[in-house]
Amino acid sequence: MGNPGNPVERLMAMPPEKREQVLEKLPPQQQANLRQRLERFDKLPAAERARLNQMWSTFNSLPPEKQAIVTRQMQAFNNLPEARREDLKPVLQRLRRMPEDRRNALLNSPAFKDRFSATELEMLTDISQNYPLPGR
Amino acid sequence: MNCPLDTRENTQLLLDYCTRKLEPDSVAILERHIAICAACRELARGQRAVWHALDAWEAAPVSADFDSRLYRRIEAQVPWWTLVVRPFRPPFRTVTLWRSLPALAMACLLVVAGVVLERPAGAPAPAATDRAQVDSVQPEQVEHALDAMEMLNEFSRHVRTDSPDSKL
């Protein structure tokens, strides 16, 4: 279930006293906050925990500059108004499944340029290029 | 009807209309509105253009030997200890056991050698090992990984209708 590369899993695998020693390196308020987050993580069902580990693993395998791009654009996507997100969601999912050449052609097509703002096009491009759905 | 662009629920109605998910009754009502509303007409036109472009692409079919290639790759990634212990898993299969005896002997030898080599006089003191274990994980790394998993989870929840709602 655990992902040995994931620092969260590495910490959770430690004996409690060693885990405490790691947490104690932080200021008290930050420690309390991190303890709460770890407790929530620890209570997740095994399948859910494995799913999160898998997503982290995929993300962590990206070079740092791509991680930064994906983080920025995913945060922007997550913060879109719900209606707009619903509008972009199916388009983004289709783009993430496409081969690169086809995806680029679509993203540069008049249909897309008419329908989406420059910021949205950049978001669709950055996420679908750097965080595609697993290939077949 | 009120303009769909004015309310969240009706905006979804308009998007469903463009993807032909609406019931005929709702389609008729919406089309009457679209006929008199330029903004909705424009949104529907744009949305249809996008779907038309997307529909022009079809994912390549999965190849006939996809499964076998997948299983070969999974097999190739099996950890070495699984390969060592696998022959001993089916209980009471003496033929397999006999064949596996050399591997078992080798495994035992490696374990013994490991124990002997890891315990010389110069081996790190337990306190140093403990310190190394504690230092191997920095709390900031843990926070960073949790931040990433939370962001990825939220994104995944937004883009997939069937993904579970994590309590992370």
PDB file of N, CA, C and O in Angstrom, chain A residues 91 95 98-118 120-122 124-126 128-129, chain B residues 49-50 53-54:
ATOM      1  N   VAL A  91     -13.494  18.794 -21.775  1.00  0.00           N
ATOM      2  CA  VAL A  91     -12.519  19.150 -22.820  1.00  0.00           C
ATOM      3  C   VAL A  91     -11.113  18.757 -22.359  1.00  0.00           C
ATOM      4  O   VAL A  91     -10.341  18.140 -23.096  1.00  0.00           O
ATOM      5  N   LEU A  95      -8.529  16.067 -24.022  1.00  0.00           N
ATOM      6  CA  LEU A  95      -7.189  16.496 -24.446  1.00  0.00           C
ATOM      7  C   LEU A  95      -6.097  15.657 -23.779  1.00  0.00           C
ATOM      8  O   LEU A  95      -5.069  15.353 -24.389  1.00  0.00           O
ATOM      9  N   MET A  98      -5.271  12.507 -25.676  1.00  0.00           N
ATOM     10  CA  MET A  98      -4.870  12.590 -27.088  1.00  0.00           C
ATOM     11  C   MET A  98      -3.364  12.533 -27.288  1.00  0.00           C
ATOM     12  O   MET A  98      -2.617  12.966 -26.418  1.00  0.00           O
ATOM     13  N   PRO A  99      -2.963  12.057 -28.488  1.00  0.00           N
ATOM     14  CA  PRO A  99      -1.542  12.168 -28.833  1.00  0.00           C
ATOM     15  C   PRO A  99      -1.176  13.646 -28.983  1.00  0.00           C
ATOM     16  O   PRO A  99      -2.050  14.476 -29.306  1.00  0.00           O
ATOM     17  N   GLU A 100       0.088  13.936 -28.787  1.00  0.00           N
ATOM     18  CA  GLU A 100       0.525  15.328 -28.713  1.00  0.00           C
ATOM     19  C   GLU A 100       0.184  16.135 -29.978  1.00  0.00           C
ATOM     20  O   GLU A 100      -0.297  17.271 -29.892  1.00  0.00           O
ATOM     21  N   ASP A 101       0.422  15.532 -31.156  1.00  0.00           N
ATOM     22  CA  ASP A 101       0.208  16.294 -32.392  1.00  0.00           C
ATOM     23  C   ASP A 101      -1.257  16.680 -32.556  1.00  0.00           C
ATOM     24  O   ASP A 101      -1.586  17.816 -32.903  1.00  0.00           O
ATOM     25  N   ARG A 102      -2.133  15.745 -32.264  1.00  0.00           N
ATOM     26  CA  ARG A 102      -3.564  16.010 -32.398  1.00  0.00           C
ATOM     27  C   ARG A 102      -4.019  17.065 -31.376  1.00  0.00           C
ATOM     28  O   ARG A 102      -4.800  17.963 -31.685  1.00  0.00           O
ATOM     29  N   ARG A 103      -3.466  16.933 -30.174  1.00  0.00           N
ATOM     30  CA  ARG A 103      -3.821  17.872 -29.106  1.00  0.00           C
ATOM     31  C   ARG A 103      -3.380  19.309 -29.479  1.00  0.00           C
ATOM     32  O   ARG A 103      -4.144  20.254 -29.356  1.00  0.00           O
ATOM     33  N   ASN A 104      -2.150  19.407 -29.981  1.00  0.00           N
ATOM     34  CA  ASN A 104      -1.648  20.731 -30.350  1.00  0.00           C
ATOM     35  C   ASN A 104      -2.474  21.354 -31.463  1.00  0.00           C
ATOM     36  O   ASN A 104      -2.755  22.551 -31.444  1.00  0.00           O
ATOM     37  N   ALA A 105      -2.862  20.499 -32.429  1.00  0.00           N
ATOM     38  CA  ALA A 105      -3.671  21.013 -33.540  1.00  0.00           C
ATOM     39  C   ALA A 105      -4.989  21.573 -33.006  1.00  0.00           C
ATOM     40  O   ALA A 105      -5.430  22.651 -33.420  1.00  0.00           O
ATOM     41  N   LEU A 106      -5.595  20.846 -32.087  1.00  0.00           N
ATOM     42  CA  LEU A 106      -6.876  21.315 -31.534  1.00  0.00           C
ATOM     43  C   LEU A 106      -6.708  22.590 -30.721  1.00  0.00           C
ATOM     44  O   LEU A 106      -7.503  23.520 -30.845  1.00  0.00           O
ATOM     45  N   LEU A 107      -5.674  22.616 -29.911  1.00  0.00           N
ATOM     46  CA  LEU A 107      -5.483  23.782 -29.038  1.00  0.00           C
ATOM     47  C   LEU A 107      -5.208  25.045 -29.857  1.00  0.00           C
ATOM     48  O   LEU A 107      -5.476  26.148 -29.403  1.00  0.00           O
ATOM     49  N   ASN A 108      -4.676  24.857 -31.071  1.00  0.00           N
ATOM     50  CA  ASN A 108      -4.408  26.016 -31.929  1.00  0.00           C
ATOM     51  C   ASN A 108      -5.527  26.270 -32.928  1.00  0.00           C
ATOM     52  O   ASN A 108      -5.413  27.142 -33.783  1.00  0.00           O
ATOM     53  N   SER A 109      -6.589  25.494 -32.844  1.00  0.00           N
ATOM     54  CA  SER A 109      -7.672  25.634 -33.826  1.00  0.00           C
ATOM     55  C   SER A 109      -8.533  26.852 -33.501  1.00  0.00           C
ATOM     56  O   SER A 109      -8.634  27.267 -32.343  1.00  0.00           O
ATOM     57  N   PRO A 110      -9.170  27.431 -34.539  1.00  0.00           N
ATOM     58  CA  PRO A 110     -10.059  28.586 -34.300  1.00  0.00           C
ATOM     59  C   PRO A 110     -11.183  28.237 -33.327  1.00  0.00           C
ATOM     60  O   PRO A 110     -11.576  29.072 -32.519  1.00  0.00           O
ATOM     61  N   ALA A 111     -11.683  26.989 -33.386  1.00  0.00           N
ATOM     62  CA  ALA A 111     -12.785  26.608 -32.483  1.00  0.00           C
ATOM     63  C   ALA A 111     -12.379  26.802 -31.027  1.00  0.00           C
ATOM     64  O   ALA A 111     -13.147  27.334 -30.225  1.00  0.00           O
ATOM     65  N   PHE A 112     -11.169  26.380 -30.706  1.00  0.00           N
ATOM     66  CA  PHE A 112     -10.707  26.523 -29.319  1.00  0.00           C
ATOM     67  C   PHE A 112     -10.406  27.986 -28.986  1.00  0.00           C
ATOM     68  O   PHE A 112     -10.706  28.453 -27.899  1.00  0.00           O
ATOM     69  N   LYS A 113      -9.806  28.684 -29.947  1.00  0.00           N
ATOM     70  CA  LYS A 113      -9.433  30.079 -29.666  1.00  0.00           C
ATOM     71  C   LYS A 113     -10.663  30.958 -29.493  1.00  0.00           C
ATOM     72  O   LYS A 113     -10.629  31.938 -28.746  1.00  0.00           O
ATOM     73  N   ASP A 114     -11.742  30.583 -30.203  1.00  0.00           N
ATOM     74  CA  ASP A 114     -12.989  31.357 -30.040  1.00  0.00           C
ATOM     75  C   ASP A 114     -13.647  31.061 -28.699  1.00  0.00           C
ATOM     76  O   ASP A 114     -14.285  31.911 -28.111  1.00  0.00           O
ATOM     77  N   ARG A 115     -13.509  29.816 -28.268  1.00  0.00           N
ATOM     78  CA  ARG A 115     -14.297  29.343 -27.130  1.00  0.00           C
ATOM     79  C   ARG A 115     -13.632  29.614 -25.778  1.00  0.00           C
ATOM     80  O   ARG A 115     -14.316  29.768 -24.775  1.00  0.00           O
ATOM     81  N   PHE A 116     -12.292  29.618 -25.765  1.00  0.00           N
ATOM     82  CA  PHE A 116     -11.589  29.728 -24.482  1.00  0.00           C
ATOM     83  C   PHE A 116     -10.681  30.953 -24.461  1.00  0.00           C
ATOM     84  O   PHE A 116     -10.124  31.342 -25.495  1.00  0.00           O
ATOM     85  N   SER A 117     -10.526  31.517 -23.277  1.00  0.00           N
ATOM     86  CA  SER A 117      -9.635  32.677 -23.133  1.00  0.00           C
ATOM     87  C   SER A 117      -8.175  32.211 -23.233  1.00  0.00           C
ATOM     88  O   SER A 117      -7.900  31.000 -23.138  1.00  0.00           O
ATOM     89  N   ALA A 118      -7.282  33.163 -23.395  1.00  0.00           N
ATOM     90  CA  ALA A 118      -5.857  32.822 -23.503  1.00  0.00           C
ATOM     91  C   ALA A 118      -5.387  32.093 -22.239  1.00  0.00           C
ATOM     92  O   ALA A 118      -4.607  31.132 -22.302  1.00  0.00           O
ATOM     93  N   GLU A 120      -7.235  30.293 -20.208  1.00  0.00           N
ATOM     94  CA  GLU A 120      -7.796  28.926 -20.179  1.00  0.00           C
ATOM     95  C   GLU A 120      -7.072  28.014 -21.158  1.00  0.00           C
ATOM     96  O   GLU A 120      -6.812  26.843 -20.859  1.00  0.00           O
ATOM     97  N   LEU A 121      -6.734  28.569 -22.320  1.00  0.00           N
ATOM     98  CA  LEU A 121      -6.001  27.762 -23.308  1.00  0.00           C
ATOM     99  C   LEU A 121      -4.643  27.325 -22.747  1.00  0.00           C
ATOM    100  O   LEU A 121      -4.208  26.194 -22.936  1.00  0.00           O
ATOM    101  N   GLU A 122      -4.007  28.258 -22.033  1.00  0.00           N
ATOM    102  CA  GLU A 122      -2.710  27.942 -21.432  1.00  0.00           C
ATOM    103  C   GLU A 122      -2.881  26.846 -20.367  1.00  0.00           C
ATOM    104  O   GLU A 122      -2.075  25.916 -20.259  1.00  0.00           O
ATOM    105  N   LEU A 124      -5.316  24.562 -20.255  1.00  0.00           N
ATOM    106  CA  LEU A 124      -5.605  23.290 -20.938  1.00  0.00           C
ATOM    107  C   LEU A 124      -4.320  22.700 -21.515  1.00  0.00           C
ATOM    108  O   LEU A 124      -4.068  21.495 -21.420  1.00  0.00           O
ATOM    109  N   THR A 125      -3.510  23.580 -22.111  1.00  0.00           N
ATOM    110  CA  THR A 125      -2.256  23.123 -22.736  1.00  0.00           C
ATOM    111  C   THR A 125      -1.297  22.564 -21.678  1.00  0.00           C
ATOM    112  O   THR A 125      -0.803  21.439 -21.807  1.00  0.00           O
ATOM    113  N   ASP A 126      -1.060  23.345 -20.654  1.00  0.00           N
ATOM    114  CA  ASP A 126      -0.053  22.962 -19.648  1.00  0.00           C
ATOM    115  C   ASP A 126      -0.446  21.665 -18.929  1.00  0.00           C
ATOM    116  O   ASP A 126       0.398  20.794 -18.702  1.00  0.00           O
ATOM    117  N   SER A 128      -2.689  19.268 -19.934  1.00  0.00           N
ATOM    118  CA  SER A 128      -2.801  18.077 -20.794  1.00  0.00           C
ATOM    119  C   SER A 128      -1.429  17.626 -21.306  1.00  0.00           C
ATOM    120  O   SER A 128      -1.213  16.439 -21.525  1.00  0.00           O
ATOM    121  N   GLN A 129      -0.505  18.588 -21.474  1.00  0.00           N
ATOM    122  CA  GLN A 129       0.834  18.196 -21.950  1.00  0.00           C
ATOM    123  C   GLN A 129       1.681  17.575 -20.847  1.00  0.00           C
ATOM    124  O   GLN A 129       2.387  16.595 -21.064  1.00  0.00           O
TER     125      GLN A 129
ATOM    126  N   ALA B  49     -18.816  23.885 -31.569  1.00  0.00           N
ATOM    127  CA  ALA B  49     -17.586  23.887 -32.387  1.00  0.00           C
ATOM    128  C   ALA B  49     -16.482  23.097 -31.683  1.00  0.00           C
ATOM    129  O   ALA B  49     -15.754  22.320 -32.303  1.00  0.00           O
ATOM    130  N   VAL B  50     -16.397  23.270 -30.352  1.00  0.00           N
ATOM    131  CA  VAL B  50     -15.380  22.541 -29.588  1.00  0.00           C
ATOM    132  C   VAL B  50     -15.662  21.038 -29.647  1.00  0.00           C
ATOM    133  O   VAL B  50     -14.772  20.223 -29.920  1.00  0.00           O
ATOM    134  N   ALA B  53     -14.880  19.537 -32.953  1.00  0.00           N
ATOM    135  CA  ALA B  53     -13.427  19.336 -33.116  1.00  0.00           C
ATOM    136  C   ALA B  53     -12.954  18.129 -32.312  1.00  0.00           C
ATOM    137  O   ALA B  53     -12.147  17.324 -32.780  1.00  0.00           O
ATOM    138  N   LEU B  54     -13.480  17.998 -31.098  1.00  0.00           N
ATOM    139  CA  LEU B  54     -13.071  16.857 -30.259  1.00  0.00           C
ATOM    140  C   LEU B  54     -13.575  15.541 -30.840  1.00  0.00           C
ATOM    141  O   LEU B  54     -12.882  14.529 -30.815  1.00  0.00           O
TER     142      LEU B  54
END
